[in-house]
Short mmCIF file of C-alpha atoms in Angstrom, two decimals:
data_model
loop_
_atom_site.label_atom_id
_atom_site.label_comp_id
_atom_site.label_asym_id
_atom_site.label_seq_id
_atom_site.Cartn_x
_atom_site.Cartn_y
_atom_site.Cartn_z
CA UNK M 1 8.39 3.90 25.38
CA UNK M 2 6.13 4.50 22.38
CA UNK M 3 7.94 4.41 19.04
CA UNK M 4 7.17 7.38 16.74
CA UNK M 5 4.82 6.61 13.85
CA UNK M 6 5.88 6.79 10.22
CA UNK M 7 2.85 9.08 9.66
CA UNK M 8 1.06 10.80 12.54
CA UNK M 9 -1.13 12.75 10.08
CA UNK M 10 -1.62 12.86 6.33
CA UNK M 11 -1.82 15.52 3.63
CA UNK M 12 -2.38 14.45 0.00
CA UNK M 13 -2.48 16.84 -2.93
CA UNK M 14 -3.03 16.03 -6.58
CA UNK M 15 -3.13 12.21 -6.31
CA UNK M 16 -5.98 10.29 -7.97
CA UNK M 17 -9.31 11.50 -6.44
CA UNK M 18 -7.58 13.73 -3.89
CA UNK M 19 -7.28 17.37 -4.94
CA UNK M 20 -6.40 18.36 -1.38
CA UNK M 21 -7.09 15.83 1.38
CA UNK M 22 -6.09 16.03 5.06
CA UNK M 23 -6.26 13.70 8.05
CA UNK M 24 -5.17 15.49 11.20
CA UNK M 25 -4.42 12.37 13.27
CA UNK M 26 -3.46 8.77 12.56
CA UNK M 27 -2.99 5.87 14.98
CA UNK M 28 -0.73 2.87 15.28
CA UNK M 29 -3.67 1.07 13.63
CA UNK M 30 -5.95 3.16 11.39
CA UNK M 31 -9.03 1.81 9.64
CA UNK M 32 -10.50 3.74 6.69
CA UNK M 33 -14.13 3.26 5.77
CA UNK M 34 -16.59 4.79 3.33
CA UNK M 35 -18.78 4.01 0.35
CA UNK M 36 -17.48 2.45 -2.84
CA UNK M 37 -15.47 4.72 -5.15
CA UNK M 38 -14.68 7.22 -2.41
CA UNK M 39 -10.92 6.74 -2.55
CA UNK M 40 -10.08 4.17 0.14
CA UNK M 41 -7.76 2.10 -2.06
CA UNK M 42 -6.22 5.25 -3.54
CA UNK M 43 -5.43 6.47 -0.05
CA UNK M 44 -3.49 3.27 0.67
CA UNK M 45 -1.66 3.70 -2.64
CA UNK M 46 -0.66 7.24 -1.62
CA UNK M 47 0.81 5.96 1.66
CA UNK M 48 2.58 3.17 -0.26
CA UNK M 49 4.13 5.71 -2.61
CA UNK M 50 5.16 7.93 0.32
CA UNK M 51 6.74 5.07 2.25
CA UNK M 52 8.94 4.24 -0.75
CA UNK M 53 9.75 7.90 -1.46
CA UNK M 54 8.31 7.84 -4.97
CA UNK M 55 10.29 4.78 -6.12
CA UNK M 56 9.55 4.03 -9.77
CA UNK M 57 8.90 0.28 -9.22
CA UNK M 58 6.09 1.21 -6.82
CA UNK M 59 4.60 3.64 -9.33
CA UNK M 60 4.47 0.85 -11.92
CA UNK M 61 2.99 -1.59 -9.40
CA UNK M 62 0.23 0.90 -8.63
CA UNK M 63 -0.55 1.38 -12.32
CA UNK M 64 -0.34 -2.32 -13.21
CA UNK M 65 -2.58 -3.35 -10.30
CA UNK M 66 -5.43 -1.43 -11.96
CA UNK M 67 -4.60 -2.38 -15.55
CA UNK M 68 -3.64 1.24 -16.23
CA UNK M 69 -0.20 0.58 -17.66
CA UNK M 70 2.69 -1.82 -17.82
CA UNK M 71 6.31 -1.20 -16.93
CA UNK M 72 8.91 -1.67 -19.65
CA UNK M 73 10.28 -5.19 -19.75
CA UNK M 74 13.95 -5.99 -19.38
CA UNK M 75 16.00 -5.18 -22.47
CA UNK M 76 15.63 -2.45 -25.06
CA UNK M 77 13.05 0.27 -24.26
CA UNK M 78 12.50 1.12 -27.91
CA UNK M 79 9.15 -0.65 -28.09
CA UNK M 80 7.85 1.04 -24.96
CA UNK M 81 4.53 2.78 -25.50
CA UNK M 82 3.96 6.50 -25.01
CA UNK M 83 3.80 6.97 -21.21
CA UNK M 84 1.59 10.08 -21.29
CA UNK M 85 -1.80 8.25 -21.48
CA UNK M 86 -0.63 5.85 -18.77
CA UNK M 87 0.86 8.12 -16.13
CA UNK M 88 -1.98 10.62 -16.19
CA UNK M 89 -4.02 8.10 -14.16
CA UNK M 90 -1.94 8.91 -11.08
CA UNK M 91 -2.77 12.61 -11.12
CA UNK M 92 -5.93 14.29 -9.93
CA UNK M 93 -8.45 14.81 -12.74
CA UNK M 94 -6.54 12.55 -15.18
CA UNK M 95 -5.90 15.54 -17.41
CA UNK M 96 -4.12 15.11 -20.71
CA UNK M 97 -0.41 15.49 -20.07
CA UNK M 98 0.18 17.11 -23.43
CA UNK M 99 -1.70 20.11 -22.05
CA UNK M 100 -1.20 19.78 -18.29
CA UNK M 101 1.82 18.70 -16.25
CA UNK M 102 0.64 17.63 -12.82
CA UNK M 103 2.33 17.25 -9.46
CA UNK M 104 1.64 15.14 -6.38
CA UNK M 105 2.50 15.93 -2.78
CA UNK M 106 2.16 13.44 0.09
CA UNK M 107 3.32 13.72 3.68
CA UNK M 108 2.40 14.65 7.25
CA UNK M 109 0.27 17.74 7.76
CA UNK M 110 2.24 21.01 7.84
CA UNK M 111 5.60 19.22 7.51
CA UNK M 112 7.23 20.38 4.25
CA UNK M 113 10.57 18.90 5.35
CA UNK M 114 9.02 15.40 5.21
CA UNK M 115 6.77 15.84 2.16
CA UNK M 116 7.22 13.73 -0.96
CA UNK M 117 6.77 15.68 -4.21
CA UNK M 118 6.37 13.89 -7.56
CA UNK M 119 6.18 16.24 -10.55
CA UNK M 120 5.86 15.57 -14.28
CA UNK M 121 8.08 17.43 -16.69
CA UNK M 122 9.46 17.43 -20.22
CA UNK M 123 13.19 16.97 -20.62
CA UNK M 124 15.84 16.71 -23.30
CA UNK M 125 19.08 14.77 -23.38
CA UNK M 126 22.10 17.03 -22.91
CA UNK M 127 25.55 15.79 -23.92
CA UNK M 128 28.44 17.58 -22.25
CA UNK M 129 31.94 18.13 -23.62
CA UNK M 130 33.15 14.78 -22.32
CA UNK M 131 30.29 12.85 -23.88
CA UNK M 132 28.30 12.46 -20.65
CA UNK M 133 24.50 12.35 -20.97
CA UNK M 134 22.00 13.88 -18.58
CA UNK M 135 18.42 15.08 -18.63
CA UNK M 136 17.82 18.82 -18.74
CA UNK M 137 14.40 20.44 -18.23
CA UNK M 138 12.76 21.77 -21.37
CA UNK M 139 11.49 25.30 -21.27
CA UNK M 140 7.95 25.73 -22.52
CA UNK M 141 8.98 27.85 -25.47
CA UNK M 142 11.50 25.19 -26.57
CA UNK M 143 9.14 22.22 -26.51
CA UNK M 144 7.88 22.37 -30.10
CA UNK M 145 11.41 22.61 -31.53
CA UNK M 146 13.00 19.99 -29.27
CA UNK M 147 14.23 16.74 -30.81
CA UNK M 148 12.35 13.85 -29.13
CA UNK M 149 11.29 15.46 -25.83
CA UNK M 150 11.22 13.00 -22.93
CA UNK M 151 8.46 12.83 -20.31
CA UNK M 152 9.94 12.13 -16.88
CA UNK M 153 9.24 12.33 -13.15
CA UNK M 154 11.10 14.64 -10.80
CA UNK M 155 10.99 13.18 -7.28
CA UNK M 156 11.96 15.14 -4.17
CA UNK M 157 11.64 14.52 -0.42
CA UNK M 158 11.64 17.68 1.65
CA UNK M 159 14.60 19.85 0.66
CA UNK M 160 16.70 16.98 -0.66
CA UNK M 161 17.98 17.21 -4.24
CA UNK M 162 15.42 16.02 -6.77
CA UNK M 163 15.95 12.84 -8.77
CA UNK M 164 14.64 12.58 -12.34
CA UNK M 165 13.36 9.24 -13.63
CA UNK M 166 12.53 8.31 -17.21
CA UNK M 167 9.48 6.16 -17.87
CA UNK M 168 11.12 4.07 -20.58
CA UNK M 169 13.59 2.49 -18.17
CA UNK M 170 13.08 -0.53 -15.98
CA UNK M 171 14.43 0.36 -12.55
CA UNK M 172 15.60 -2.41 -10.22
CA UNK M 173 13.75 -3.50 -7.12
CA UNK M 174 16.64 -2.00 -5.13
CA UNK M 175 15.05 1.39 -5.87
CA UNK M 176 12.66 0.58 -3.01
CA UNK M 177 13.79 2.40 0.11
CA UNK M 178 11.45 1.33 2.91
CA UNK M 179 9.75 -1.63 4.54
CA UNK M 180 6.16 -1.25 3.43
CA UNK M 181 3.93 -4.13 2.32
CA UNK M 182 0.65 -3.76 0.43
CA UNK M 183 -1.95 -6.54 0.65
CA UNK M 184 -4.62 -6.00 -2.00
CA UNK M 185 -8.26 -7.03 -1.67
CA UNK M 186 -7.36 -10.12 -3.72
CA UNK M 187 -4.54 -11.04 -1.35
CA UNK M 188 -0.92 -11.87 -2.10
CA UNK M 189 0.09 -14.04 -5.03
CA UNK M 190 2.14 -17.23 -4.60
CA UNK M 191 5.43 -15.55 -5.49
CA UNK M 192 4.88 -12.78 -2.91
CA UNK M 193 3.88 -15.31 -0.25
CA UNK M 194 7.01 -17.35 -0.99
CA UNK M 195 9.29 -14.33 -0.66
CA UNK M 196 7.73 -13.29 2.65
CA UNK M 197 7.82 -16.83 4.01
CA UNK M 198 11.51 -17.25 3.17
CA UNK M 199 12.27 -14.04 5.10
CA UNK M 200 10.80 -15.35 8.40
CA UNK M 201 10.97 -19.16 8.27
CA UNK M 202 12.89 -20.77 11.16
CA UNK M 203 12.63 -17.53 13.16
CA UNK M 204 10.39 -16.62 16.09
CA UNK M 205 8.14 -14.74 13.65
CA UNK M 206 7.06 -18.04 12.15
CA UNK M 207 5.15 -18.78 15.35
CA UNK M 208 3.26 -15.49 14.97
CA UNK M 209 2.02 -16.67 11.58
CA UNK M 210 0.96 -20.07 12.98
CA UNK M 211 -0.89 -18.33 15.82
CA UNK M 212 -2.90 -16.35 13.30
CA UNK M 213 -3.99 -19.51 11.49
CA UNK M 214 -5.10 -21.04 14.78
CA UNK M 215 -7.70 -18.29 15.10
CA UNK M 216 -9.68 -20.22 12.48
CA UNK M 217 -8.20 -23.72 12.87
CA UNK M 218 -6.76 -24.39 16.36
CA UNK M 219 -5.47 -27.79 15.23
CA UNK M 220 -2.83 -26.27 12.90
CA UNK M 221 0.64 -27.54 13.83
CA UNK M 222 3.00 -26.51 11.02
CA UNK M 223 3.08 -24.80 7.64
CA UNK M 224 5.55 -25.10 4.80
CA UNK M 225 5.79 -24.03 1.16
CA UNK M 226 6.27 -26.82 -1.35
CA UNK M 227 7.55 -26.70 -4.92
CA UNK M 228 5.01 -27.85 -7.49
CA UNK M 229 6.23 -29.17 -10.83
CA UNK M 230 3.04 -28.06 -12.55
CA UNK M 231 3.56 -24.44 -11.49
CA UNK M 232 7.28 -23.91 -11.90
CA UNK M 233 9.34 -21.93 -9.36
CA UNK M 234 8.72 -18.64 -11.16
CA UNK M 235 4.98 -18.97 -10.45
CA UNK M 236 5.39 -19.63 -6.76
CA UNK M 237 5.01 -22.51 -4.35
CA UNK M 238 2.01 -24.13 -2.67
CA UNK M 239 1.40 -23.62 1.05
CA UNK M 240 0.68 -26.86 2.90
CA UNK M 241 -0.21 -27.30 6.54
CA UNK M 242 -0.05 -30.13 9.05
CA UNK M 243 -3.30 -30.56 10.96
CA UNK M 244 -3.20 -32.56 14.19
CA UNK M 245 -6.33 -34.58 13.34
CA UNK M 246 -5.12 -35.56 9.84
CA UNK M 247 -2.30 -37.99 9.00
CA UNK M 248 -0.96 -36.07 5.97
CA UNK M 249 -0.34 -32.39 5.13
CA UNK M 250 -3.09 -30.64 3.16
CA UNK M 251 -2.98 -27.58 0.87
CA UNK M 252 -3.78 -24.47 2.87
CA UNK M 253 -6.26 -23.35 0.22
CA UNK M 254 -8.27 -26.54 0.78
CA UNK M 255 -9.13 -25.24 4.26
CA UNK M 256 -10.97 -22.26 2.81
CA UNK M 257 -10.35 -18.75 1.56
CA UNK M 258 -10.30 -17.39 5.11
CA UNK M 259 -7.22 -19.44 6.00
CA UNK M 260 -5.41 -18.38 2.86
CA UNK M 261 -6.28 -14.70 3.43
CA UNK M 262 -5.19 -14.85 7.06
CA UNK M 263 -1.91 -16.56 6.14
CA UNK M 264 -1.05 -13.77 3.70
CA UNK M 265 -1.99 -10.99 6.11
CA UNK M 266 -0.01 -12.52 8.97
CA UNK M 267 3.05 -12.99 6.75
CA UNK M 268 2.80 -9.37 5.63
CA UNK M 269 2.36 -8.12 9.21
CA UNK M 270 5.46 -9.79 10.64
CA UNK M 271 7.55 -8.90 7.57
CA UNK M 272 6.59 -5.23 7.97
CA UNK M 273 8.57 -5.00 11.23
CA UNK M 274 9.65 -1.38 11.85
CA UNK M 275 7.65 -0.29 8.80
CA UNK M 276 4.16 0.00 7.36
CA UNK M 277 1.46 -2.53 6.48
CA UNK M 278 -1.38 -1.65 4.09
CA UNK M 279 -4.40 -3.97 3.79
CA UNK M 280 -7.24 -3.29 1.36
CA UNK M 281 -10.65 -4.69 2.39
CA UNK M 282 -9.21 -6.41 5.44
CA UNK M 283 -12.42 -8.33 6.11
CA UNK M 284 -12.34 -10.08 2.72
CA UNK M 285 -12.72 -13.85 3.14
CA UNK M 286 -13.00 -13.65 6.95
CA UNK M 287 -16.18 -14.68 8.78
CA UNK M 288 -17.46 -12.02 11.14
CA UNK M 289 -17.02 -14.31 14.16
CA UNK M 290 -13.20 -14.40 13.82
CA UNK M 291 -12.70 -10.72 13.09
CA UNK M 292 -12.34 -9.58 16.74
CA UNK M 293 -9.50 -12.08 17.23
CA UNK M 294 -7.89 -10.99 13.96
CA UNK M 295 -7.93 -7.37 15.09
CA UNK M 296 -6.51 -8.35 18.50
CA UNK M 297 -3.65 -10.07 16.69
CA UNK M 298 -3.08 -6.97 14.53
CA UNK M 299 -2.99 -4.59 17.51
CA UNK M 300 -0.70 -6.80 19.61
CA UNK M 301 1.73 -7.61 16.79
CA UNK M 302 1.81 -4.03 15.49
CA UNK M 303 2.81 -2.83 18.95
CA UNK M 304 5.42 -5.54 19.52
CA UNK M 305 7.05 -5.28 16.08
CA UNK M 306 6.66 -1.51 15.63
CA UNK M 307 4.40 -1.70 12.57
CA UNK M 308 2.01 1.07 11.58
CA UNK M 309 -1.09 -0.52 10.03
CA UNK M 310 -3.52 1.09 7.60
CA UNK M 311 -6.55 -0.90 6.45
CA UNK M 312 -9.83 -0.31 4.62
CA UNK M 313 -13.31 -1.77 4.99
CA UNK M 314 -16.96 -1.14 4.18
CA UNK M 315 -18.22 -3.82 6.60
CA UNK M 316 -20.08 -2.94 9.78
CA UNK M 317 -19.00 -6.24 11.36
CA UNK M 318 -15.37 -5.29 10.71
CA UNK M 319 -15.86 -1.86 12.28
CA UNK M 320 -17.45 -3.38 15.39
CA UNK M 321 -14.62 -5.90 15.71
CA UNK M 322 -12.06 -3.12 15.27
CA UNK M 323 -13.73 -1.05 18.00
CA UNK M 324 -13.76 -4.00 20.36
CA UNK M 325 -10.06 -4.74 19.87
CA UNK M 326 -9.10 -1.06 20.03
CA UNK M 327 -10.98 -0.64 23.31
CA UNK M 328 -9.21 -3.65 24.82
CA UNK M 329 -5.72 -2.61 23.73
CA UNK M 330 -4.37 0.10 26.02
CA UNK M 331 -0.87 0.20 24.50
CA UNK M 332 -1.64 1.65 21.08
CA UNK M 333 -4.28 3.92 19.63
CA UNK M 334 -6.78 2.74 17.05
CA UNK M 335 -8.54 5.34 14.89
CA UNK M 336 -11.36 4.98 12.38
CA UNK M 337 -11.44 7.48 9.51
CA UNK M 338 -14.60 7.80 7.39
CA UNK M 339 -14.14 9.11 3.85
CA UNK M 340 -16.97 11.01 2.18
CA UNK M 341 -17.37 12.70 -1.17
CA UNK M 342 -18.82 16.16 -0.56
CA UNK M 343 -19.51 18.03 -3.78
CA UNK M 344 -16.60 16.40 -5.55
CA UNK M 345 -14.12 16.74 -2.70
CA UNK M 346 -13.03 13.82 -0.49
CA UNK M 347 -13.13 14.73 3.19
CA UNK M 348 -12.21 12.77 6.33
CA UNK M 349 -14.08 12.39 9.63
CA UNK M 350 -12.10 10.98 12.55
CA UNK M 351 -13.48 8.56 15.14
CA UNK M 352 -11.07 7.91 17.99
CA UNK M 353 -11.69 5.05 20.41
CA UNK M 354 -14.14 7.05 22.54
CA UNK M 355 -16.24 8.35 19.63
CA UNK M 356 -16.12 4.99 17.90
CA UNK M 357 -17.33 3.27 21.05
CA UNK M 358 -20.30 5.65 21.21
CA UNK M 359 -21.05 5.10 17.52
CA UNK M 360 -21.06 1.31 17.78
CA UNK M 361 -23.13 1.28 20.99
CA UNK M 362 -25.70 3.61 19.52
CA UNK M 363 -25.48 1.87 16.09
CA UNK M 364 -24.63 5.18 14.41
CA UNK M 365 -23.77 4.69 10.75
CA UNK M 366 -20.07 5.33 10.19
CA UNK M 367 -19.49 3.36 6.98
#
């Protein structure tokens, strides 16, 4: 029995380059392609935000990943900078918030009951008769006379009650509400790798990770993460691997960037069980000759562990490898989506397995 997808289609309004963007059909594994600066990474960010229902920690991770802003540190928020110039980067057109309060909507096509809405607004602190404090929306005519108006986000999913979040508060990681992992083009850092490894070590999922490494190095026997006094625990651990032809373990990074990239992707894939995996520039660091096997691993594992995978690429080799694996896998559907900028609007063109097979055979440009 096929498990329902987290997203079978996608509608994005008001987020980054997307004024109004629609994809009518998504697969168990969906690959997005297109020229540079057409919105591929932003699309993954939108899905990330949707999967976590607008959680504030994810918003700050999105902004920090592009050097667009930094979340308040633990402790007093009094030194926190004005959020208006920072948060505007999330909204289409990056308009000045002093003059324009934007909103974002993300969800399946024509499914308002599942849509995530994130709206900016100005609020004031209201103190009730018992001394309780809460945020109340500011009316436009009251803004100029309000004492210290507060910029905040109102987050709503479907018809659920909205939740208002201030920007000058550091919200705990527990605010995250889903199992969704984002692997950037630069890969995972040591701390992220360590957290994911600890979640699956000594389980059957560990063998899935080792199998992925054997795509490049069949002689891999074991992997472990080792503390390094020079790094300190707060900066992560070093991955080392036992190779059958060598007497001593070696750092995984010494075997090449491809091994390190594959290790991170495999860890993310198995940890995304019953959730979503997002991979930006999936081909990064991987030689074209191993990409068909990597895609086979993705399709098989995604089916077995009920993971919906979204990835991006601008590599023709990656597209060909994806088509080959998608054609071989009869259990789950693989779809390629090409993004194009047409007169300032981002539009999507869908290539299912049949159309993609024709395109690759005829060498039709789909990047």
